[in-house]
Amino acid sequence: MGQAKQFDSHLLNFLSSVDVASGTPLYQQLQTLLLFAIASGKLKPGDQIPPARELANRINANVNTISKAYRDLVVMGLLYTRRGMGVYVNPDMSERCREDCRRRVIANLAAALTQCRTSGLGDEEIKELVAKLLSSNIPPNAPLPSSFSKFLKS
Amino acid sequence: MGQAKQFDSHLLNFLSSVDVASGTPLYQQLQTLLLFAIASGKLKPGDQIPPARELANRINANVNTISKAYRDLVVMGLLYTRRGMGVYVNPDMSERCREDCRRRVIANLAAALTQCRTSGLGDEEIKELVAKLLSSNIPPNAPLPSSFSKFLKS
DNA sequence: AGTAATTGCATTATACTATGATTGATTTGG
DNA sequence: CCAAATCAATCATAGTATAATGCAATTACT
């Protein structure tokens, strides 16, 4: 018996910030977290990522769920695996990963903005809303503060 | 035989703008379209929405898929049905629908903004990006114009 | 009244996907 | 050479999106 081998807890903590109740599949959440970690440099080329078993145990998920998340990223070329050893960040892909990541983020933002327009908000209102959102640092899944009520009616 | 009864084609066209290949379920896309239509006033209280069979035939989907989309909105109270007659917009809910819709839109925007931050963009960069996106009217699913390449690297 | 047409509703079936349980294969370290 | 760690592969299960089909209610027209 004895304590299971401990992996770098920074990364473990980061990857543990998944929300089981969020509706989006666990393996997809993990993939997004890993993508951002690689793109931002939090995970460097050659770094080992937590063994599937350990992360699974940590977040009370099944090994296969974690493995699937890893496997897809391996297929994309972002990670590579060495059987018996672990999963590692591919050294050649960080640059491309950052760009892909940004493209996704910008596409998301663009979609959100067109949705704002569709709902009847004008461009100036949208800019004001963006500025207000950026400066007020609302936590995710929190109810909208009353200071935003002017944007609900127009 | 004979031509099937034709429904108001404006609305039919609008509801037909669903993307089968988009990954998100058909019935959810329809629900979002209907929500926005009601919230924006395109669909007025008491208006009839297309019979499930007709819309199903129009977009080559199954009747049950359309019915499920309608049924959920009935449960939410946005629509009501009269068997043999059709599905109608509930007169009492348009106001609340608009607010709920706005909340969802703003929550989406907030999420997109925090993702921008997570990817390393600064607040000023984000504001600039928003202004640029608003003024350049990029179509959905289009590749990012090269004028945005400065936002891919920072 | 009565019959046909239009419509929503209910039941059942199927395919796909996310997750789980388990066993096998490969590498390292002592 | 053996034990431990790790990824890989196979199979099972639950939930969900879609589909096929028949039933029930309402209307319109004769």
Coordinates of C-alpha atoms (C1' of nucleotides) in Angstrom, one line a residue:
Chain A
M1 CA 0.0 0.0 0.0
G2 CA 1.5 3.4 0.9
Q3 CA 0.8 6.8 -0.6
A4 CA 0.2 6.9 -4.4
K5 CA 2.9 8.7 -6.3
Q6 CA 2.2 12.4 -6.2
F7 CA 2.2 14.4 -9.4
D8 CA 2.9 18.1 -9.7
S9 CA 0.0 19.5 -7.7
H10 CA -0.2 22.9 -9.5
L11 CA -1.3 21.2 -12.7
L12 CA -3.5 18.7 -10.8
N13 CA -5.3 21.5 -9.1
F14 CA -5.7 23.4 -12.4
L15 CA -7.1 20.3 -14.2
S16 CA -9.4 19.6 -11.3
S17 CA -11.4 22.8 -11.9
V18 CA -14.0 21.0 -14.0
D19 CA -17.7 21.2 -13.3
V20 CA -19.5 17.9 -13.4
A21 CA -22.9 19.6 -13.4
S22 CA -22.1 22.0 -16.3
G23 CA -23.7 19.8 -18.9
T24 CA -20.6 19.8 -21.2
P25 CA -18.9 16.4 -21.2
L26 CA -16.0 16.0 -18.8
Y27 CA -13.5 14.9 -21.4
Q28 CA -14.2 18.1 -23.4
Q29 CA -13.7 20.3 -20.4
L30 CA -10.4 18.7 -19.8
Q31 CA -9.4 19.1 -23.4
T32 CA -10.2 22.8 -23.2
L33 CA -8.2 23.2 -20.0
L34 CA -5.2 21.4 -21.5
L35 CA -5.5 23.5 -24.7
F36 CA -5.4 26.7 -22.7
A37 CA -2.6 25.4 -20.5
I38 CA -0.4 24.6 -23.5
A39 CA -1.3 27.7 -25.4
S40 CA -0.6 30.0 -22.4
G41 CA 2.7 28.3 -21.6
K42 CA 1.5 27.0 -18.3
L43 CA 2.4 23.6 -19.8
K44 CA 5.8 23.7 -21.6
P45 CA 7.0 21.5 -24.4
G46 CA 8.1 18.1 -23.1
D47 CA 6.2 18.5 -19.8
Q48 CA 4.5 15.4 -18.5
I49 CA 0.8 15.7 -17.8
P50 CA -0.8 13.7 -15.0
P51 CA -1.3 10.0 -15.5
A52 CA -4.9 9.2 -16.4
R53 CA -5.3 7.0 -13.3
E54 CA -4.1 9.7 -10.9
L55 CA -6.3 12.5 -12.4
A56 CA -9.2 10.1 -12.5
N57 CA -8.8 9.4 -8.9
R58 CA -8.4 13.0 -8.1
I59 CA -11.6 14.3 -9.7
N60 CA -13.6 11.1 -9.1
A61 CA -13.9 10.2 -12.7
N62 CA -13.3 7.1 -14.7
V63 CA -9.9 6.4 -16.2
N64 CA -11.4 6.0 -19.6
T65 CA -12.9 9.4 -19.5
I66 CA -9.5 11.0 -18.9
S67 CA -7.8 8.7 -21.4
K68 CA -10.3 9.7 -24.0
A69 CA -9.5 13.4 -23.4
Y70 CA -5.8 12.7 -23.7
R71 CA -6.2 10.4 -26.8
D72 CA -8.0 13.1 -28.8
L73 CA -5.3 15.6 -28.1
V74 CA -2.7 12.9 -29.1
V75 CA -4.5 12.5 -32.5
M76 CA -4.4 16.3 -32.9
G77 CA -0.7 16.1 -32.4
L78 CA -0.6 18.2 -29.2
L79 CA 0.4 15.4 -26.9
Y80 CA 2.3 12.2 -27.4
T81 CA 2.3 9.1 -25.2
R82 CA 4.9 6.5 -24.3
R83 CA 3.3 3.3 -23.0
G84 CA 4.3 2.6 -19.5
M85 CA 5.8 6.1 -19.1
G86 CA 3.1 8.7 -19.4
V87 CA 1.7 11.5 -21.6
Y88 CA 3.8 14.5 -22.7
V89 CA 3.4 17.8 -24.4
N90 CA 4.6 17.7 -28.0
P91 CA 7.4 20.2 -28.3
D92 CA 6.6 21.2 -31.9
M93 CA 3.0 22.2 -31.4
S94 CA 2.9 25.0 -28.8
E95 CA 3.1 27.8 -31.3
R96 CA 0.3 26.4 -33.5
C97 CA -1.7 25.6 -30.4
R98 CA -1.6 29.2 -29.3
E99 CA -2.9 30.4 -32.6
D100 CA -5.6 27.8 -32.9
C101 CA -6.7 28.7 -29.4
R102 CA -6.9 32.4 -30.2
R103 CA -8.9 31.7 -33.3
R104 CA -11.4 29.7 -31.3
V105 CA -11.6 32.4 -28.6
I106 CA -12.2 35.1 -31.2
A107 CA -14.8 33.1 -33.0
N108 CA -16.6 32.6 -29.7
L109 CA -16.5 36.3 -29.0
A110 CA -17.7 37.1 -32.5
A111 CA -20.7 34.7 -32.0
A112 CA -21.5 36.3 -28.7
L113 CA -21.4 39.7 -30.3
T114 CA -23.8 38.8 -33.1
Q115 CA -26.1 37.3 -30.6
C116 CA -26.1 40.6 -28.7
R117 CA -27.1 42.4 -32.0
T118 CA -29.8 39.8 -32.7
S119 CA -31.3 40.5 -29.3
G120 CA -31.6 44.1 -30.2
L121 CA -28.6 45.8 -28.6
G122 CA -26.9 48.5 -30.6
D123 CA -23.2 48.7 -31.2
E124 CA -22.6 51.5 -28.8
E125 CA -24.6 49.7 -26.1
I126 CA -22.6 46.6 -26.7
K127 CA -19.3 48.4 -26.3
E128 CA -20.6 49.9 -23.1
L129 CA -21.7 46.5 -21.9
V130 CA -18.3 45.0 -22.7
A131 CA -16.5 47.7 -20.8
K132 CA -18.7 47.3 -17.8
L133 CA -18.3 43.5 -17.9
L134 CA -14.6 43.8 -18.1
S135 CA -14.3 46.2 -15.2
S136 CA -16.7 44.4 -12.9
N137 CA -15.2 40.9 -12.9
I138 CA -18.4 38.9 -12.5
P139 CA -17.8 35.3 -11.4
P140 CA -19.2 32.6 -13.7
N141 CA -22.7 31.3 -13.0
A142 CA -23.4 34.3 -10.8
P143 CA -26.7 36.2 -11.2
L144 CA -26.4 39.5 -13.1
P145 CA -25.9 42.5 -10.8
S146 CA -28.6 45.0 -10.7
S147 CA -26.3 47.6 -12.3
F148 CA -26.8 45.8 -15.6
S149 CA -30.6 46.1 -15.6
K150 CA -30.5 48.9 -18.1
F151 CA -29.2 46.3 -20.7
L152 CA -32.2 44.1 -20.2
K153 CA -34.9 46.3 -21.4
S154 CA -33.9 48.4 -24.5
Chain B
M1 CA -53.4 14.9 -52.8
G2 CA -53.1 18.6 -53.6
Q3 CA -50.7 21.2 -52.3
A4 CA -50.1 21.1 -48.6
K5 CA -51.4 24.1 -46.7
Q6 CA -48.9 26.9 -46.9
F7 CA -47.9 28.6 -43.7
D8 CA -46.5 32.2 -43.4
S9 CA -43.3 31.8 -45.3
H10 CA -41.4 34.6 -43.5
L11 CA -41.4 32.6 -40.3
L12 CA -40.8 29.3 -42.1
N13 CA -37.8 30.8 -43.8
F14 CA -36.5 32.1 -40.5
L15 CA -36.9 28.8 -38.7
S16 CA -35.3 27.0 -41.6
S17 CA -32.0 28.7 -40.9
V18 CA -30.7 25.7 -38.9
D19 CA -27.4 24.0 -39.4
V20 CA -27.7 20.2 -39.4
A21 CA -23.9 19.9 -39.3
S22 CA -23.4 22.3 -36.5
G23 CA -23.2 19.6 -33.8
T24 CA -25.8 21.2 -31.5
P25 CA -29.1 19.3 -31.6
L26 CA -31.7 20.4 -34.0
Y27 CA -34.4 20.9 -31.4
Q28 CA -32.2 23.2 -29.4
Q29 CA -31.4 25.3 -32.4
L30 CA -35.1 25.7 -33.1
Q31 CA -35.7 26.6 -29.5
T32 CA -33.1 29.3 -29.6
L33 CA -34.5 30.7 -32.9
L34 CA -38.0 30.7 -31.4
L35 CA -36.8 32.4 -28.2
F36 CA -35.1 35.2 -30.1
A37 CA -38.1 35.5 -32.4
I38 CA -40.5 36.0 -29.4
A39 CA -38.1 38.2 -27.5
S40 CA -37.5 40.5 -30.4
G41 CA -41.1 40.8 -31.3
K42 CA -40.8 39.1 -34.7
L43 CA -43.3 36.7 -33.2
K44 CA -46.2 38.5 -31.5
P45 CA -48.4 37.3 -28.6
G46 CA -51.1 35.0 -30.0
D47 CA -49.3 34.3 -33.3
Q48 CA -49.4 30.8 -34.5
I49 CA -46.1 29.1 -35.2
P50 CA -45.8 26.5 -38.1
P51 CA -47.3 23.1 -37.5
A52 CA -44.7 20.5 -36.6
R53 CA -45.4 18.5 -39.7
E54 CA -45.0 21.4 -42.1
L55 CA -41.7 22.6 -40.6
A56 CA -40.4 19.0 -40.4
N57 CA -41.2 18.6 -44.1
R58 CA -39.6 21.9 -44.9
I59 CA -36.2 21.3 -43.2
N60 CA -36.2 17.5 -43.8
A61 CA -36.4 16.6 -40.1
N62 CA -38.7 14.3 -38.2
V63 CA -42.0 15.5 -36.8
N64 CA -40.9 14.4 -33.3
T65 CA -37.8 16.5 -33.4
I66 CA -39.9 19.6 -34.1
S67 CA -42.5 18.5 -31.6
K68 CA -39.9 18.2 -28.9
A69 CA -38.6 21.7 -29.5
Y70 CA -42.2 23.0 -29.2
R71 CA -43.1 20.9 -26.2
D72 CA -40.2 22.2 -24.1
L73 CA -41.2 25.8 -24.8
V74 CA -44.7 24.9 -23.9
V75 CA -43.5 23.6 -20.5
M76 CA -41.6 26.9 -20.1
G77 CA -44.9 28.6 -20.7
L78 CA -43.7 30.5 -23.8
L79 CA -46.1 28.6 -26.1
Y80 CA -49.4 26.9 -25.7
T81 CA -51.0 24.3 -27.9
R82 CA -54.6 23.5 -28.9
R83 CA -54.9 20.0 -30.3
G84 CA -56.1 19.9 -33.8
M85 CA -55.5 23.7 -34.1
G86 CA -51.8 24.5 -33.7
V87 CA -49.2 26.0 -31.5
Y88 CA -49.4 29.6 -30.4
V89 CA -47.3 32.3 -28.7
N90 CA -48.4 32.8 -25.1
P91 CA -49.5 36.4 -24.8
D92 CA -48.4 36.8 -21.2
M93 CA -44.7 35.8 -21.6
S94 CA -43.2 38.1 -24.2
E95 CA -41.9 40.5 -21.6
R96 CA -40.3 37.9 -19.4
C97 CA -38.9 36.1 -22.5
R98 CA -37.1 39.2 -23.6
E99 CA -35.4 39.6 -20.2
D100 CA -34.5 35.9 -20.0
C101 CA -33.1 36.1 -23.5
R102 CA -31.0 39.1 -22.6
R103 CA -29.7 37.5 -19.5
R104 CA -28.5 34.5 -21.6
V105 CA -26.9 36.7 -24.2
I106 CA -25.1 38.7 -21.6
A107 CA -23.9 35.6 -19.8
N108 CA -22.6 34.3 -23.1
L109 CA -20.8 37.5 -23.7
A110 CA -19.3 37.4 -20.2
A111 CA -18.0 33.9 -20.7
A112 CA -16.5 34.8 -24.1
L113 CA -14.7 37.8 -22.5
T114 CA -13.2 35.8 -19.6
Q115 CA -12.0 33.3 -22.2
C116 CA -10.3 36.1 -24.0
R117 CA -8.6 37.1 -20.8
T118 CA -7.6 33.5 -20.0
S119 CA -6.0 33.3 -23.4
G120 CA -3.8 36.2 -22.5
L121 CA -5.5 39.2 -24.1
G122 CA -5.4 42.4 -22.1
D123 CA -8.6 44.5 -21.4
E124 CA -7.6 47.2 -23.9
E125 CA -6.8 44.6 -26.5
I126 CA -10.2 43.0 -25.9
K127 CA -12.0 46.4 -26.3
E128 CA -10.2 47.0 -29.5
L129 CA -11.0 43.5 -30.7
V130 CA -14.7 44.0 -30.0
A131 CA -14.8 47.3 -31.8
K132 CA -13.1 45.8 -34.8
L133 CA -15.4 42.8 -34.8
L134 CA -18.5 45.0 -34.6
S135 CA -17.4 47.2 -37.5
S136 CA -16.3 44.4 -39.8
N137 CA -19.4 42.2 -39.8
I138 CA -17.7 38.9 -40.3
P139 CA -20.1 36.1 -41.4
P140 CA -20.4 33.1 -39.1
N141 CA -18.0 30.1 -39.8
A142 CA -15.9 32.3 -42.0
P143 CA -12.1 32.3 -41.6
L144 CA -10.6 35.2 -39.7
P145 CA -9.5 38.0 -41.9
S146 CA -5.8 38.7 -41.9
S147 CA -6.4 42.1 -40.4
F148 CA -7.0 40.3 -37.1
S149 CA -3.6 38.6 -37.1
K150 CA -2.2 41.0 -34.5
F151 CA -4.6 39.5 -32.0
L152 CA -3.3 36.0 -32.6
K153 CA 0.2 36.5 -31.3
S154 CA 0.4 38.7 -28.2
Chain C
dA1 C1' -74.9 15.0 -38.4
dG2 C1' -71.0 13.0 -40.4
dT3 C1' -66.9 12.5 -42.8
dA4 C1' -62.3 13.9 -44.1
dA5 C1' -58.4 16.7 -43.2
dT6 C1' -55.4 19.0 -40.1
dT7 C1' -53.0 19.0 -36.0
dG8 C1' -50.8 17.8 -31.5
dC9 C1' -49.8 13.6 -28.4
dA10 C1' -48.0 9.0 -27.0
dT11 C1' -45.5 4.9 -27.7
dT12 C1' -41.8 2.4 -29.3
dA13 C1' -37.5 1.7 -31.8
dT14 C1' -32.7 2.9 -33.2
dA15 C1' -28.2 5.0 -33.4
dC16 C1' -24.8 7.4 -31.1
dT17 C1' -22.2 9.1 -27.3
dA18 C1' -20.4 9.7 -22.6
dT19 C1' -19.0 7.1 -19.0
dG20 C1' -17.7 2.9 -16.5
dA21 C1' -15.4 -2.0 -15.4
dT22 C1' -11.9 -4.9 -16.6
dT23 C1' -8.0 -7.0 -18.8
dG24 C1' -3.9 -6.8 -21.7
dA25 C1' 0.6 -4.7 -23.3
dT26 C1' 4.8 -2.0 -22.7
dT27 C1' 8.3 0.4 -20.3
dT28 C1' 11.1 1.3 -16.3
dG29 C1' 13.6 0.3 -11.9
dG30 C1' 15.5 -2.5 -8.6
Chain D
dC1 C1' 13.7 -11.2 -13.9
dC2 C1' 10.0 -9.5 -11.3
dA3 C1' 7.1 -5.8 -9.7
dA4 C1' 5.1 -1.4 -10.3
dA5 C1' 3.4 2.2 -13.2
dT6 C1' 1.3 3.5 -17.2
dC7 C1' -1.2 3.6 -21.7
dA8 C1' -4.3 0.7 -24.8
dA9 C1' -8.2 -2.1 -26.0
dT10 C1' -12.4 -4.4 -25.3
dC11 C1' -16.9 -4.8 -23.6
dA12 C1' -21.0 -3.0 -21.0
dT13 C1' -24.4 0.6 -19.6
dA14 C1' -27.1 4.8 -19.4
dG15 C1' -28.8 8.7 -21.4
dT16 C1' -30.3 11.3 -25.4
dA17 C1' -31.3 12.8 -30.2
dT18 C1' -33.8 11.3 -33.9
dA19 C1' -37.1 8.4 -36.3
dA20 C1' -41.6 5.5 -37.4
dT21 C1' -46.1 4.9 -36.5
dG22 C1' -50.6 5.1 -34.7
dC23 C1' -54.1 7.7 -31.6
dA24 C1' -57.0 11.7 -30.2
dA25 C1' -59.0 16.1 -30.8
dT26 C1' -60.6 20.0 -33.4
dT27 C1' -62.3 22.1 -37.5
dA28 C1' -64.4 22.6 -42.1
dC29 C1' -67.4 21.3 -45.5
dT30 C1' -71.1 18.7 -47.3

